[in-house]
Short mmCIF file of N, CA and C in Angstrom, two decimals:
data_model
loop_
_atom_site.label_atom_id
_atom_site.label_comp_id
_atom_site.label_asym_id
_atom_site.label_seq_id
_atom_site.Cartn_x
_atom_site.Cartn_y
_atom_site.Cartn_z
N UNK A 1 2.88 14.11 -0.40
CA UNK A 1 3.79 14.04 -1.52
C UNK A 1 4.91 13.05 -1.19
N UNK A 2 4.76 12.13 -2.33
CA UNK A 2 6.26 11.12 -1.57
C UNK A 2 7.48 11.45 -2.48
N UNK A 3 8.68 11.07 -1.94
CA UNK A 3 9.57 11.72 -2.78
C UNK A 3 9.78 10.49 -3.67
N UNK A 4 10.63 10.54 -4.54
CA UNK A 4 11.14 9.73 -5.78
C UNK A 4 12.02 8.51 -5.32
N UNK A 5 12.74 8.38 -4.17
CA UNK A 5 13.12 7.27 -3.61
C UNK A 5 12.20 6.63 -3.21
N UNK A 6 11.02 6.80 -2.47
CA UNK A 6 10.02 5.88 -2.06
C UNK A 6 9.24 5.65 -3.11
N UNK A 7 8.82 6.31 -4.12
CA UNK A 7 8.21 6.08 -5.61
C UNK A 7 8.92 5.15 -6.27
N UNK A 8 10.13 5.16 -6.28
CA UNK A 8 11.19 4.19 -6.93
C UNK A 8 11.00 2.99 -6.25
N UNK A 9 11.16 2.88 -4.98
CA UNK A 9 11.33 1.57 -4.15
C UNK A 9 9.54 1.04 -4.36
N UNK A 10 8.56 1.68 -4.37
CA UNK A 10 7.25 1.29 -4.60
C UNK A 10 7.42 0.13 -5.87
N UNK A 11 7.79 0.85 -7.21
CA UNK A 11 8.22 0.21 -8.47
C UNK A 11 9.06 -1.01 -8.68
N UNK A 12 9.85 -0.95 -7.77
CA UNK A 12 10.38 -2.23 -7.55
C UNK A 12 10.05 -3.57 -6.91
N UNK A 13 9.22 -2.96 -5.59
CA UNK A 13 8.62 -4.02 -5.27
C UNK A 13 7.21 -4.44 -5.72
N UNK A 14 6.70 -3.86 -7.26
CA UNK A 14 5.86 -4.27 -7.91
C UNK A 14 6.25 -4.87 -8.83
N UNK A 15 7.65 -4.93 -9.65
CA UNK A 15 8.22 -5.65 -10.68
C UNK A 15 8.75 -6.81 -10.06
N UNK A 16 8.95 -7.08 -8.27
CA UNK A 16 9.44 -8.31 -7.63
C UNK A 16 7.96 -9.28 -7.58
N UNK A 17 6.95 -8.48 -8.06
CA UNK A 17 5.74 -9.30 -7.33
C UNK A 17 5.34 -9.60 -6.16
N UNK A 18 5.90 -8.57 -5.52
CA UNK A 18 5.32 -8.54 -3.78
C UNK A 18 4.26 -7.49 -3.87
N UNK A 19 3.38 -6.97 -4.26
CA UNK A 19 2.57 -5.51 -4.33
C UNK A 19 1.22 -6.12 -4.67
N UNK A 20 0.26 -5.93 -4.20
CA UNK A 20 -1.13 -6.14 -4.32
C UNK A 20 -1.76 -4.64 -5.07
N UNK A 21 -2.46 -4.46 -5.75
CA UNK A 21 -3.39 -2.72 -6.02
C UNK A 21 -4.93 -3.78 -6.13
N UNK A 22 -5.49 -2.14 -6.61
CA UNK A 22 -7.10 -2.68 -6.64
C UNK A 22 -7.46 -3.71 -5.52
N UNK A 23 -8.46 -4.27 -6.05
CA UNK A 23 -9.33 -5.22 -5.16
C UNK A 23 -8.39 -6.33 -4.66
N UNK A 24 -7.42 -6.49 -5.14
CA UNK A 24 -6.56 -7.36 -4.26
C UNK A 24 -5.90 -7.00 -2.82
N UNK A 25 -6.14 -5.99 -2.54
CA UNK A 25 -5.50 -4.90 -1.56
C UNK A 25 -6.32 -5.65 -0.66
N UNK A 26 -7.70 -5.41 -0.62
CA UNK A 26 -8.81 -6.47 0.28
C UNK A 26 -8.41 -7.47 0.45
N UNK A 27 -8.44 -8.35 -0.49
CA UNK A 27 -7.82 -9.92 -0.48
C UNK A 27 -6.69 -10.21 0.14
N UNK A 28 -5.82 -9.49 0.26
CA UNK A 28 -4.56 -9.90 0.81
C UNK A 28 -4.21 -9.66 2.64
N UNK A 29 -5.29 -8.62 2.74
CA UNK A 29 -5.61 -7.57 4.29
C UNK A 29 -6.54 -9.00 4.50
N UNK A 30 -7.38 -9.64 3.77
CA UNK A 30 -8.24 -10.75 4.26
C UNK A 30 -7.58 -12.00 4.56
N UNK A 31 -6.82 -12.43 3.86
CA UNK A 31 -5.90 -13.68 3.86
C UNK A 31 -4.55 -13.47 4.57
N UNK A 32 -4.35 -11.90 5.04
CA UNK A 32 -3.75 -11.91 5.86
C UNK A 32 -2.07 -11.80 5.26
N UNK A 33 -1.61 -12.19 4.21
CA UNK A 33 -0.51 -11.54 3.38
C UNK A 33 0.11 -10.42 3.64
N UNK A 34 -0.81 -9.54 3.82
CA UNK A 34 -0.63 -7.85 3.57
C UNK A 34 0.57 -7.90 4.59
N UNK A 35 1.56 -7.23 4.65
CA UNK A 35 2.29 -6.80 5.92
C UNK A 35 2.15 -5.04 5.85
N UNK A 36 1.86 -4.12 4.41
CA UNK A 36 1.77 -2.67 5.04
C UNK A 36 0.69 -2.24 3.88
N UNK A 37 -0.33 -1.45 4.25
CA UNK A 37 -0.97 -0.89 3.33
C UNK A 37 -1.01 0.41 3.15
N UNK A 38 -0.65 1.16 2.12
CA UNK A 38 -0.21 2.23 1.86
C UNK A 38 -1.59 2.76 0.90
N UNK A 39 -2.90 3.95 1.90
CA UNK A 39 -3.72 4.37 1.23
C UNK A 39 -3.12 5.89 1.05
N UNK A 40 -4.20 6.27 -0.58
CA UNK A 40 -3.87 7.41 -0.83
C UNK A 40 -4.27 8.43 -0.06
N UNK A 41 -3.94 9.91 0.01
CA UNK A 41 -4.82 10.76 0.63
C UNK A 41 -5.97 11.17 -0.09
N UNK A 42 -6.70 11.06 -1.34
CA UNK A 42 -6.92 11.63 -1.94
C UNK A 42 -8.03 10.60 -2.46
N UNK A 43 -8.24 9.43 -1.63
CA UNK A 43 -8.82 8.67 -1.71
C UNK A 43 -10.92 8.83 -0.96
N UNK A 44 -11.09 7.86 -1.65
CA UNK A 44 -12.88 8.83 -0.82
C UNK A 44 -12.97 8.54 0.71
N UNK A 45 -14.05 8.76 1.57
CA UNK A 45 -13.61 8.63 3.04
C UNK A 45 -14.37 7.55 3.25
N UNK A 46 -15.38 7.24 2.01
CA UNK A 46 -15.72 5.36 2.34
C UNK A 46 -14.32 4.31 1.78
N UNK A 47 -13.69 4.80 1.16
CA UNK A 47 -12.50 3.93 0.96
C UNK A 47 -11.69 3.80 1.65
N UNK A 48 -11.42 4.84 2.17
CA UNK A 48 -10.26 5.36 3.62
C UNK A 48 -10.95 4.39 4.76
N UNK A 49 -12.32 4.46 5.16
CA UNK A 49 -12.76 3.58 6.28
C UNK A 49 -12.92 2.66 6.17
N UNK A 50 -13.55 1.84 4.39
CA UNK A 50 -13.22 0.51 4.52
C UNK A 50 -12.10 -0.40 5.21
N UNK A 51 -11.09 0.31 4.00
CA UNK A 51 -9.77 -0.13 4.33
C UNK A 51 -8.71 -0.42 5.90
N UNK A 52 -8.93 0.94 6.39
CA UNK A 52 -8.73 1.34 7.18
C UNK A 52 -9.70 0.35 8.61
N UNK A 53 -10.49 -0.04 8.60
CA UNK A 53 -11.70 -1.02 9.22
C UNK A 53 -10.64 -2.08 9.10
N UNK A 54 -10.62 -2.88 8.15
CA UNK A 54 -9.87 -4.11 7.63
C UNK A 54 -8.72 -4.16 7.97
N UNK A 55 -7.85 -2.76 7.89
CA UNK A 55 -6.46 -3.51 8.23
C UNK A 55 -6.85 -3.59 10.17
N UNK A 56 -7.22 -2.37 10.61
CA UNK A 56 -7.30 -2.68 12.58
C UNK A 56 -8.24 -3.97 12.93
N UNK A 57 -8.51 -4.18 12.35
CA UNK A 57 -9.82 -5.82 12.44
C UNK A 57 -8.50 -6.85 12.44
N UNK A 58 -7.93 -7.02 11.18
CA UNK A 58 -6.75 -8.14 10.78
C UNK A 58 -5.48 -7.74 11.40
N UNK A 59 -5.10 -6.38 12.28
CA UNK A 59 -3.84 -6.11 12.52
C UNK A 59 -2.71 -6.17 11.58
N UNK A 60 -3.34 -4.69 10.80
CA UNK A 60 -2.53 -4.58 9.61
C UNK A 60 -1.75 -3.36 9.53
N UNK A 61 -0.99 -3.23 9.46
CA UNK A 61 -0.38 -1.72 9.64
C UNK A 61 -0.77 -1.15 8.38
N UNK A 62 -1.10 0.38 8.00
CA UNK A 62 -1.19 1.09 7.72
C UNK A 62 -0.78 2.63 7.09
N UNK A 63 -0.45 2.73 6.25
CA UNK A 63 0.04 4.54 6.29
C UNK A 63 -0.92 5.03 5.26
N UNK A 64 -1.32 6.38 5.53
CA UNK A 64 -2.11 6.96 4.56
C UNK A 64 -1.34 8.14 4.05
N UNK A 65 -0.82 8.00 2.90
CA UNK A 65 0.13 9.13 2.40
C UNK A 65 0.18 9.03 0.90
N UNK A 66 0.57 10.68 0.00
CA UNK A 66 0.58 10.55 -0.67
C UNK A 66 -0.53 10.36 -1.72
N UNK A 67 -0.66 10.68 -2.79
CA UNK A 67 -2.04 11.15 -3.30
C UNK A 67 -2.44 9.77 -4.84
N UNK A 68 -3.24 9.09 -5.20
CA UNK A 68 -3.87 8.38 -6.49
C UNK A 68 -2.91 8.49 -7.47
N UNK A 69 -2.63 9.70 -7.54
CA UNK A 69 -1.90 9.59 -9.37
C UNK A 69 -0.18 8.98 -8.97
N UNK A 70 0.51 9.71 -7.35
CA UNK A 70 1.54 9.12 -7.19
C UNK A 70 1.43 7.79 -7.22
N UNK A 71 0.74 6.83 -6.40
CA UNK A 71 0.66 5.67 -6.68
C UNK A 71 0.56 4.76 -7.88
N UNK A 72 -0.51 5.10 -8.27
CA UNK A 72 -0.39 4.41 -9.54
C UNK A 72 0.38 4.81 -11.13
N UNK A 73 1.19 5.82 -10.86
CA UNK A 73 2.33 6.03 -11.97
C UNK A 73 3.71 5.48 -11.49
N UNK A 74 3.89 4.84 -9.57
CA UNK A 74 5.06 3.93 -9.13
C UNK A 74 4.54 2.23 -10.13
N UNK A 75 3.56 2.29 -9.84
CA UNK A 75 3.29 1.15 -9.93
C UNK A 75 2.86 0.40 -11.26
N UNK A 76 2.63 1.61 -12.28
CA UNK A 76 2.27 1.48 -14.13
C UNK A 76 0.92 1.03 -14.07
N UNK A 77 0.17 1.48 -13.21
CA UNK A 77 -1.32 0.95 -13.39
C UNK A 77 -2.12 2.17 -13.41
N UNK A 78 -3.38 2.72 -13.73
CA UNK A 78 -3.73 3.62 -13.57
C UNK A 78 -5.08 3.19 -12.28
N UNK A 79 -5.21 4.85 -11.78
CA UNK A 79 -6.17 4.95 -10.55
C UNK A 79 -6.76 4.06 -9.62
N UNK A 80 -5.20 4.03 -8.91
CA UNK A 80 -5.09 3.10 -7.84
C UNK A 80 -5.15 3.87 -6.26
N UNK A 81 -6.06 3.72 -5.73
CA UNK A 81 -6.30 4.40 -4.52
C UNK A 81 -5.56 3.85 -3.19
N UNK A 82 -5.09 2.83 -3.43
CA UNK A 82 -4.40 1.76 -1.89
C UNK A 82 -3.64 0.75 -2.88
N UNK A 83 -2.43 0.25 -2.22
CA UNK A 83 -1.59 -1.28 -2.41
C UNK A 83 -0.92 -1.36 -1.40
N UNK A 84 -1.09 -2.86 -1.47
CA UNK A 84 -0.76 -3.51 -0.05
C UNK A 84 0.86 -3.84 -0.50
N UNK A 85 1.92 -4.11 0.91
CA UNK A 85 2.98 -4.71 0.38
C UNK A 85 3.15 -6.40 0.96
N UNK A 86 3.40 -7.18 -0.04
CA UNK A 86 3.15 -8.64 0.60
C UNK A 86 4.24 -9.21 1.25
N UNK A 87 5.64 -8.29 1.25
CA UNK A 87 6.46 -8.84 1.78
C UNK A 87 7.06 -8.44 3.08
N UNK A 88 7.29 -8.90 4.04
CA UNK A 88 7.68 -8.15 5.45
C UNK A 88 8.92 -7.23 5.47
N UNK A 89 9.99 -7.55 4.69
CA UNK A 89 11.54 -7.21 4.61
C UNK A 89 11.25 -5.91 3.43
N UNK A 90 10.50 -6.26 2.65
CA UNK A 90 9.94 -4.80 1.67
C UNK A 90 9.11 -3.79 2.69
N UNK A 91 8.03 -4.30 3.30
CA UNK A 91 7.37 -3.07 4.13
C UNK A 91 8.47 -2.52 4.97
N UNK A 92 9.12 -3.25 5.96
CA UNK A 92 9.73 -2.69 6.79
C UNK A 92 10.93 -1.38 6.32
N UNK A 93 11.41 -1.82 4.99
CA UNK A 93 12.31 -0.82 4.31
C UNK A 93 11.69 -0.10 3.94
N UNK A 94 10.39 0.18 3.29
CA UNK A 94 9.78 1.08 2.79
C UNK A 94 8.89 1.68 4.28
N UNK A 95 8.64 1.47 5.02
CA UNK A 95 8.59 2.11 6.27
C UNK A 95 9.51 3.23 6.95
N UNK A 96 10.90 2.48 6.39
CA UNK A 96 11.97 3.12 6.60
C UNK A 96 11.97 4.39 5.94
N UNK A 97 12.06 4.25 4.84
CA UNK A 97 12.09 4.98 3.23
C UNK A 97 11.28 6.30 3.48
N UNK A 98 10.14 5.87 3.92
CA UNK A 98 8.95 6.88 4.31
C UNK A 98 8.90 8.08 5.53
N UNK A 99 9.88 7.29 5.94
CA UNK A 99 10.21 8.19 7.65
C UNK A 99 9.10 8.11 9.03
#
């Protein structure tokens, strides 16, 4: 469960255009962009290991927290299982944020 400050700060750094969802989440862990990827819990356990494969392959940090519907109601998209954050100074605060 994330609280409403890190839900908030999620939302923001999707209206700055630093936030990858969906299949871009891949793309960005591939090209190397990504600085944090934030999967759901609630996500399937071939999605969890894809992902999860991709970011320790590319040296991507990681958190798995928080469940599908939180994510994608921060972010105004629906059933979003993972988003990456593209900016370093955003992950690191929202790292923070997260505890």
């Amino acid at each position: 469960m994330l609280n409403k400050d890190v839900l908030h700060y999620i939302g923001l750094i999707m209206r700055s255009r630093n936030l990858a969802s969906g299949e871009g989440v891949l793309l960005s862990i591939r090209d190397k962009s990504a600085k944090l990827v934030i999967i759901a819990e609630d996500a399937s356990d071939n999605t969890k290991k894809r992902l999860i494969d991709k970011c320790t392959h590319y040296k991507i940090e990681y958190i798995i927290i928080g469940d599908s519907t939180e994510l994608s109601n921060a972010i105004g998209k629906s059933n979003r299982m993972a988003i990456a954050v593209l900016d370093k100074k955003f992950a690191e605060k929202l790292k923070e944020k997260i505890g």
